Coordinates of N, CA and C in Angstrom, one line a residue:
M1 N 4.6 43.3 -21.0 CA 4.0 42.3 -20.1 C 4.2 40.9 -20.7
K2 N 4.1 40.8 -22.0 CA 4.2 39.5 -22.6 C 5.7 38.9 -22.4
K3 N 6.6 39.8 -22.5 CA 8.0 39.4 -22.3 C 8.2 38.9 -20.8
F4 N 7.6 39.6 -19.9 CA 7.7 39.2 -18.4 C 7.2 37.8 -18.2
F5 N 6.0 37.5 -18.8 CA 5.5 36.1 -18.7 C 6.4 35.1 -19.3
K6 N 7.0 35.4 -20.4 CA 7.9 34.5 -21.1 C 9.1 34.2 -20.2
I7 N 9.7 35.3 -19.6 CA 10.8 35.1 -18.7 C 10.4 34.3 -17.4
L8 N 9.2 34.6 -16.9 CA 8.7 33.8 -15.8 C 8.5 32.4 -16.1
L9 N 8.0 32.1 -17.3 CA 7.8 30.7 -17.7 C 9.1 30.0 -17.9
V10 N 10.1 30.6 -18.5 CA 11.4 30.0 -18.6 C 12.0 29.8 -17.2
F11 N 11.8 30.7 -16.3 CA 12.3 30.6 -14.9 C 11.7 29.3 -14.3
F12 N 10.4 29.1 -14.4 CA 9.8 28.0 -13.7 C 10.2 26.7 -14.4
I13 N 10.4 26.7 -15.7 CA 10.8 25.5 -16.4 C 12.2 25.1 -15.9
V14 N 13.1 26.1 -15.8 CA 14.5 25.8 -15.3 C 14.4 25.3 -13.9
I15 N 13.6 25.9 -13.0 CA 13.5 25.4 -11.7 C 13.0 23.9 -11.7
F16 N 12.0 23.7 -12.4 CA 11.4 22.3 -12.5 C 12.5 21.3 -13.0
L17 N 13.2 21.7 -14.0 CA 14.3 20.8 -14.5 C 15.4 20.5 -13.5
V18 N 15.7 21.6 -12.8 CA 16.8 21.4 -11.7 C 16.3 20.5 -10.6
I19 N 15.0 20.6 -10.3 CA 14.4 19.7 -9.3 C 14.4 18.2 -9.8
V20 N 14.0 18.0 -11.0 CA 13.9 16.7 -11.6 C 15.3 16.1 -11.7
I21 N 16.3 16.9 -12.1 CA 17.7 16.4 -12.2 C 18.2 16.1 -10.8
A22 N 17.9 16.9 -9.8 CA 18.3 16.6 -8.4 C 17.7 15.3 -7.9
M23 N 16.5 15.1 -8.2 CA 15.8 13.8 -7.7 C 16.5 12.6 -8.4
I24 N 16.8 12.7 -9.6 CA 17.5 11.6 -10.3 C 18.9 11.4 -9.8
A25 N 19.6 12.5 -9.6 CA 21.0 12.5 -9.1 C 21.1 11.9 -7.7
V26 N 20.2 12.3 -6.9 CA 20.2 11.8 -5.5 C 19.9 10.3 -5.4
G27 N 19.1 9.8 -6.3 CA 18.7 8.4 -6.3 C 17.7 8.1 -5.2
K28 N 17.2 6.8 -5.2 CA 16.2 6.4 -4.3 C 16.8 5.7 -3.1
K29 N 17.9 5.0 -3.2 CA 18.4 4.3 -2.1 C 19.1 5.1 -1.1
Y30 N 18.9 4.8 0.2 CA 19.6 5.6 1.3 C 20.2 4.6 2.3
H31 N 21.4 4.8 2.6 CA 22.1 4.0 3.6 C 22.8 4.9 4.6
Y32 N 22.6 4.6 5.9 CA 23.3 5.3 6.9 C 23.8 4.3 7.9
E33 N 25.0 4.6 8.5 CA 25.5 3.7 9.6 C 26.4 4.5 10.5
K34 N 26.4 4.1 11.8 CA 27.2 4.8 12.8 C 27.7 3.7 13.8
S35 N 28.9 3.9 14.3 CA 29.5 2.9 15.1 C 30.0 3.5 16.4
I36 N 30.2 2.6 17.4 CA 30.7 3.0 18.7 C 31.4 1.8 19.3
V37 N 32.4 2.0 20.1 CA 33.1 0.9 20.8 C 32.6 0.9 22.2
I38 N 32.1 -0.2 22.7 CA 31.6 -0.4 24.0 C 32.6 -1.2 24.8
N39 N 32.9 -0.8 26.0 CA 33.8 -1.5 26.9 C 33.1 -2.6 27.6
A40 N 32.7 -3.6 26.9 CA 32.0 -4.7 27.5 C 32.1 -5.9 26.5
P41 N 32.1 -7.1 27.0 CA 32.2 -8.2 26.0 C 31.0 -8.3 25.2
V42 N 31.2 -8.9 24.0 CA 30.1 -9.1 23.0 C 28.9 -9.7 23.6
E43 N 29.0 -10.7 24.5 CA 27.9 -11.4 25.1 C 27.0 -10.5 25.9
K44 N 27.6 -9.5 26.6 CA 26.9 -8.6 27.4 C 26.1 -7.6 26.5
V45 N 26.8 -7.1 25.4 CA 26.2 -6.2 24.5 C 25.0 -6.9 23.8
W46 N 25.2 -8.1 23.4 CA 24.2 -8.9 22.7 C 22.8 -8.9 23.5
Q47 N 22.9 -9.0 24.8 CA 21.7 -9.0 25.7 C 20.9 -7.7 25.5
N48 N 21.5 -6.7 25.0 CA 20.8 -5.4 24.8 C 20.3 -5.1 23.4
V49 N 20.5 -6.1 22.5 CA 20.2 -5.9 21.1 C 19.4 -7.1 20.5
N50 N 19.1 -8.1 21.3 CA 18.6 -9.4 20.7 C 17.0 -9.5 20.9
S51 N 16.4 -8.4 21.3 CA 14.9 -8.5 21.4 C 14.4 -7.0 21.2
M52 N 13.1 -6.9 20.9 CA 12.6 -5.6 20.7 C 12.5 -4.8 22.0
K53 N 12.2 -5.5 23.1 CA 12.2 -4.8 24.4 C 13.6 -4.3 24.8
A54 N 14.6 -5.1 24.5 CA 16.0 -4.7 24.8 C 16.4 -3.5 23.9
V55 N 16.1 -3.5 22.7 CA 16.4 -2.4 21.8 C 15.7 -1.2 22.2
N56 N 14.5 -1.3 22.7 CA 13.7 -0.1 23.1 C 14.3 0.5 24.4
S57 N 15.1 -0.2 25.1 CA 15.6 0.3 26.3 C 16.7 1.4 26.0
W58 N 17.2 1.4 24.8 CA 18.2 2.4 24.4 C 17.9 3.2 23.2
S59 N 16.8 2.8 22.5 CA 16.4 3.5 21.3 C 16.1 5.0 21.5
P60 N 16.7 5.8 20.7 CA 16.4 7.3 20.9 C 15.0 7.7 20.4
F61 N 14.4 6.8 19.7 CA 13.1 7.1 19.2 C 12.0 7.0 20.2
M62 N 12.3 6.3 21.3 CA 11.4 6.2 22.4 C 11.2 7.6 23.1
D63 N 12.1 8.5 22.9 CA 12.0 9.9 23.5 C 11.1 10.8 22.7
Y64 N 10.7 10.4 21.5 CA 9.8 11.2 20.7 C 8.5 11.5 21.3
D65 N 8.0 10.5 22.1 CA 6.7 10.6 22.8 C 6.7 9.8 24.0
K66 N 6.7 10.4 25.2 CA 6.8 9.7 26.5 C 5.5 8.9 26.7
N67 N 4.4 9.3 26.1 CA 3.1 8.6 26.3 C 2.7 7.7 25.1
M68 N 3.7 7.3 24.3 CA 3.4 6.5 23.2 C 2.8 5.1 23.6
K69 N 1.8 4.7 22.8 CA 1.2 3.4 23.0 C 2.1 2.4 22.4
Q70 N 2.4 1.3 23.2 CA 3.3 0.3 22.7 C 2.7 -1.1 23.0
T71 N 2.9 -2.0 22.0 CA 2.5 -3.4 22.1 C 3.6 -4.2 21.6
Y72 N 3.8 -5.4 22.2 CA 4.7 -6.4 21.7 C 4.0 -7.7 21.4
S73 N 4.5 -8.3 20.4 CA 3.9 -9.7 20.1 C 5.0 -10.6 19.6
G74 N 4.7 -11.8 19.5 CA 5.8 -12.8 19.1 C 6.6 -13.2 20.3
V75 N 7.5 -14.0 20.1 CA 8.4 -14.5 21.2 C 9.6 -13.6 21.4
S76 N 9.7 -13.0 22.5 CA 10.8 -12.1 22.8 C 12.2 -12.7 22.5
G77 N 13.0 -12.1 21.7 CA 14.4 -12.6 21.4 C 14.4 -13.6 20.3
Q78 N 13.3 -13.8 19.6 CA 13.2 -14.7 18.5 C 12.8 -14.0 17.2
I79 N 13.1 -14.6 16.1 CA 12.7 -14.1 14.8 C 11.2 -13.9 14.9
G80 N 10.6 -12.8 14.5 CA 9.2 -12.5 14.6 C 8.8 -11.7 15.8
D81 N 9.8 -11.5 16.7 CA 9.5 -10.6 17.9 C 9.2 -9.2 17.3
T82 N 8.0 -8.7 17.6 CA 7.4 -7.5 17.0 C 7.1 -6.5 18.0
Y83 N 7.3 -5.2 17.7 CA 6.9 -4.1 18.5 C 6.1 -3.1 17.6
H84 N 4.9 -2.7 18.1 CA 4.1 -1.7 17.4 C 4.0 -0.5 18.3
W85 N 4.1 0.7 17.6 CA 4.0 1.9 18.4 C 3.0 2.8 17.7
S86 N 2.4 3.7 18.5 CA 1.5 4.7 18.0 C 1.6 5.9 19.0
G87 N 2.1 7.0 18.4 CA 2.4 8.2 19.3 C 1.9 9.5 18.6
N88 N 2.5 10.5 19.2 CA 2.2 11.9 18.7 C 2.7 12.1 17.3
E89 N 2.6 13.3 16.8 CA 3.0 13.6 15.4 C 4.4 13.3 15.1
Q90 N 5.3 13.6 16.1 CA 6.7 13.3 15.9 C 7.0 11.8 15.9
A91 N 6.4 11.1 16.7 CA 6.7 9.6 16.8 C 6.0 8.8 15.7
G92 N 4.8 9.3 15.3 CA 4.0 8.6 14.3 C 3.5 7.2 14.7
E93 N 3.3 6.4 13.8 CA 2.9 5.0 14.0 C 3.7 4.0 13.1
G94 N 4.0 2.9 13.7 CA 4.7 1.9 12.9 C 4.9 0.6 13.6
E95 N 5.7 -0.2 13.0 CA 6.0 -1.6 13.6 C 7.4 -2.0 13.2
E96 N 8.0 -2.6 14.2 CA 9.4 -3.2 14.0 C 9.3 -4.7 14.3
K97 N 10.0 -5.4 13.4 CA 10.0 -6.9 13.6 C 11.4 -7.4 13.4
I98 N 11.8 -8.3 14.3 CA 13.1 -8.9 14.1 C 13.0 -10.0 13.0
T99 N 13.9 -9.8 12.0 CA 13.9 -10.7 10.8 C 15.0 -11.7 10.8
A100 N 16.1 -11.4 11.5 CA 17.2 -12.3 11.6 C 18.0 -12.1 12.9
L101 N 18.5 -13.2 13.4 CA 19.4 -13.1 14.6 C 20.6 -14.0 14.4
E102 N 21.8 -13.5 14.6 CA 23.0 -14.3 14.6 C 23.6 -14.0 16.0
P103 N 23.4 -14.9 17.0 CA 23.9 -14.7 18.3 C 25.3 -14.1 18.4
N104 N 25.4 -13.0 19.2 CA 26.6 -12.3 19.4 C 27.2 -11.7 18.2
K105 N 26.4 -11.6 17.1 CA 27.0 -11.0 15.8 C 26.0 -10.0 15.2
K106 N 24.7 -10.3 15.1 CA 23.9 -9.5 14.3 C 22.4 -9.7 14.7
S107 N 21.7 -8.5 14.7 CA 20.3 -8.5 14.9 C 19.7 -7.6 13.7
S108 N 18.8 -8.2 13.0 CA 18.2 -7.5 11.8 C 16.7 -7.2 12.1
I109 N 16.3 -6.0 11.8 CA 15.0 -5.5 12.1 C 14.4 -4.9 10.8
N110 N 13.1 -5.2 10.5 CA 12.4 -4.6 9.4 C 11.5 -3.5 10.1
I111 N 11.5 -2.3 9.6 CA 10.7 -1.2 10.2 C 9.7 -0.8 9.1
R112 N 8.4 -0.8 9.6 CA 7.3 -0.4 8.7 C 6.7 0.9 9.3
F113 N 6.8 2.0 8.6 CA 6.2 3.2 9.1 C 4.8 3.3 8.5
I114 N 3.8 3.6 9.4 CA 2.4 3.7 8.9 C 2.0 5.2 8.8
K115 N 2.3 6.0 9.9 CA 2.0 7.4 9.9 C 3.2 8.2 10.4
P116 N 3.4 9.3 9.9 CA 2.6 10.2 9.1 C 2.6 9.8 7.6
F117 N 3.5 8.9 7.2 CA 3.5 8.4 5.8 C 4.0 7.0 5.8
E118 N 3.6 6.3 4.8 CA 4.0 4.8 4.7 C 5.4 4.7 4.1
A119 N 6.2 3.9 4.7 CA 7.5 3.6 4.2 C 8.0 2.4 4.9
S120 N 9.1 1.8 4.4 CA 9.7 0.7 5.1 C 11.2 0.8 5.0
A121 N 11.9 0.2 6.0 CA 13.3 0.2 6.1 C 13.8 -1.0 6.7
D122 N 15.1 -1.3 6.6 CA 15.8 -2.4 7.3 C 16.9 -1.8 8.1
A123 N 17.1 -2.3 9.4 CA 18.2 -1.9 10.2 C 18.9 -3.1 10.7
D124 N 20.2 -3.0 10.9 CA 21.0 -4.1 11.5 C 21.8 -3.5 12.6
V125 N 22.0 -4.3 13.7 CA 22.9 -4.0 14.7 C 24.0 -5.1 14.6
L126 N 25.2 -4.6 14.3 CA 26.3 -5.6 14.1 C 27.3 -5.5 15.2
L127 N 27.7 -6.6 15.7 CA 28.6 -6.7 16.9 C 29.9 -7.3 16.4
E128 N 31.0 -6.7 16.8 CA 32.3 -7.2 16.4 C 33.2 -7.1 17.6
P129 N 33.6 -8.3 18.2 CA 34.5 -8.3 19.3 C 35.8 -7.6 19.0
Q130 N 36.3 -6.8 20.0 CA 37.6 -6.2 19.9 C 38.3 -6.3 21.3
G131 N 38.9 -7.5 21.5 CA 39.5 -7.8 22.8 C 38.4 -7.9 23.8
N132 N 38.4 -7.1 24.9 CA 37.4 -7.2 25.9 C 36.3 -6.2 25.6
A133 N 36.4 -5.5 24.5 CA 35.4 -4.5 24.0 C 34.6 -5.0 22.8
T134 N 33.6 -4.3 22.5 CA 32.7 -4.6 21.3 C 32.5 -3.4 20.4
K135 N 32.8 -3.5 19.2 CA 32.4 -2.5 18.2 C 31.0 -2.8 17.8
V136 N 30.1 -1.8 17.9 CA 28.7 -1.9 17.5 C 28.5 -0.9 16.4
T137 N 27.9 -1.5 15.3 CA 27.6 -0.7 14.1 C 26.1 -0.8 13.9
W138 N 25.4 0.3 13.8 CA 24.0 0.4 13.6 C 23.8 0.9 12.2
T139 N 23.1 0.1 11.4 CA 22.8 0.5 10.0 C 21.4 0.7 9.7
F140 N 21.1 1.5 8.7 CA 19.7 1.8 8.3 C 19.7 1.9 6.8
D141 N 18.8 1.1 6.1 CA 18.7 1.1 4.7 C 17.2 1.3 4.3
T142 N 17.0 2.1 3.3 CA 15.6 2.3 2.8 C 15.7 2.8 1.4
E143 N 14.5 2.7 0.7 CA 14.4 3.3 -0.6 C 13.3 4.3 -0.6
M144 N 13.6 5.5 -1.1 CA 12.6 6.6 -1.1 C 12.1 6.9 -2.5
N145 N 10.8 7.0 -2.6 CA 10.3 7.4 -3.9 C 10.5 8.9 -4.2
Y146 N 10.4 9.2 -5.5 CA 10.4 10.6 -5.9 C 9.1 11.3 -5.5
P147 N 9.1 12.5 -5.0 CA 10.2 13.5 -4.7 C 10.7 13.3 -3.3
M148 N 10.1 12.4 -2.5 CA 10.5 12.2 -1.1 C 12.0 12.0 -1.0
N149 N 12.7 11.4 -2.0 CA 14.1 11.1 -2.0 C 14.9 12.4 -1.8
L150 N 14.4 13.5 -2.1 CA 15.2 14.8 -1.8 C 15.4 15.0 -0.3
M151 N 14.6 14.3 0.5 CA 14.9 14.4 2.0 C 16.2 13.8 2.3
K152 N 16.8 13.0 1.5 CA 18.1 12.4 1.8 C 19.2 13.5 1.9
L153 N 19.0 14.6 1.3 CA 20.0 15.7 1.4 C 20.1 16.2 2.8
T154 N 19.1 16.0 3.6 CA 19.2 16.5 5.0 C 19.1 15.4 6.1
M155 N 18.9 14.2 5.7 CA 18.7 13.1 6.6 C 20.0 12.8 7.4
D156 N 21.1 12.8 6.9 CA 22.3 12.4 7.6 C 22.5 13.1 8.9
S157 N 22.2 14.4 9.0 CA 22.4 15.1 10.2 C 21.5 14.7 11.3
Q158 N 20.2 14.4 11.0 CA 19.2 13.9 11.9 C 19.5 12.5 12.3
M159 N 19.9 11.7 11.4 CA 20.3 10.3 11.7 C 21.5 10.2 12.6
D160 N 22.5 11.1 12.3 CA 23.7 11.1 13.1 C 23.3 11.5 14.6
K161 N 22.5 12.5 14.8 CA 22.0 12.9 16.1 C 21.3 11.7 16.8
D162 N 20.3 11.1 16.2 CA 19.5 10.0 16.8 C 20.4 8.8 17.0
F163 N 21.1 8.4 16.0 CA 21.9 7.1 16.2 C 23.0 7.3 17.2
G164 N 23.6 8.5 17.2 CA 24.6 8.8 18.2 C 24.1 8.8 19.6
K165 N 22.9 9.3 19.8 CA 22.2 9.3 21.1 C 21.9 7.9 21.5
G166 N 21.4 7.1 20.6 CA 21.0 5.7 20.9 C 22.2 4.9 21.2
L167 N 23.3 5.0 20.4 CA 24.5 4.2 20.7 C 25.1 4.6 22.0
Q168 N 25.1 5.9 22.3 CA 25.7 6.3 23.6 C 24.9 5.7 24.8
K169 N 23.6 5.7 24.6 CA 22.7 5.1 25.7 C 23.0 3.6 25.8
L170 N 23.2 2.9 24.7 CA 23.5 1.5 24.7 C 24.8 1.2 25.4
K171 N 25.8 2.1 25.1 CA 27.1 2.0 25.7 C 27.0 2.1 27.3
E172 N 26.2 3.1 27.7 CA 26.0 3.3 29.2 C 25.3 2.1 29.8
I173 N 24.3 1.5 29.1 CA 23.6 0.3 29.7 C 24.6 -0.9 29.7
A174 N 25.3 -1.1 28.6 CA 26.1 -2.3 28.5 C 27.4 -2.3 29.4
E175 N 27.8 -1.1 29.7 CA 29.0 -0.9 30.5 C 28.8 -1.0 32.0
K176 N 27.5 -1.0 32.4 CA 27.1 -1.1 33.8 C 27.6 -2.4 34.4

């Protein structure tokens, strides 16, 4: 019996060390980006990314809770334009604020998650003219504490799904 407990102890120590090494190897910083080409001039696409209300017209995260409480503050389309949401368990609660605007080039947003856990991230929507079309790149950057950083191992697939859905909806809106 004593030998069994020693083997069990060694097993748990090895598992613990593997998890610690994985957390360190994965790191804390997370970056994701996805692009799409929209068949519309940059000025038309810009109208759909330069305010929180415009972004929410194509944001895939609005689908998480159709009854989400939403409030806007600040001047729409200006730095400080802010959107606060509170929804079901999937949507959670948080706030997004425009932190930088470069007309027809870039919209930067700081995201602060409040529930189900506290975190923050930065997102950019970058516009690049390509003839009569516009390449749109949506980026997301955050830093995740240990052991939450292990979520990074599965985040890309969910981000790809959500960002793909949002960019496709933006394309549909901008190409009308």
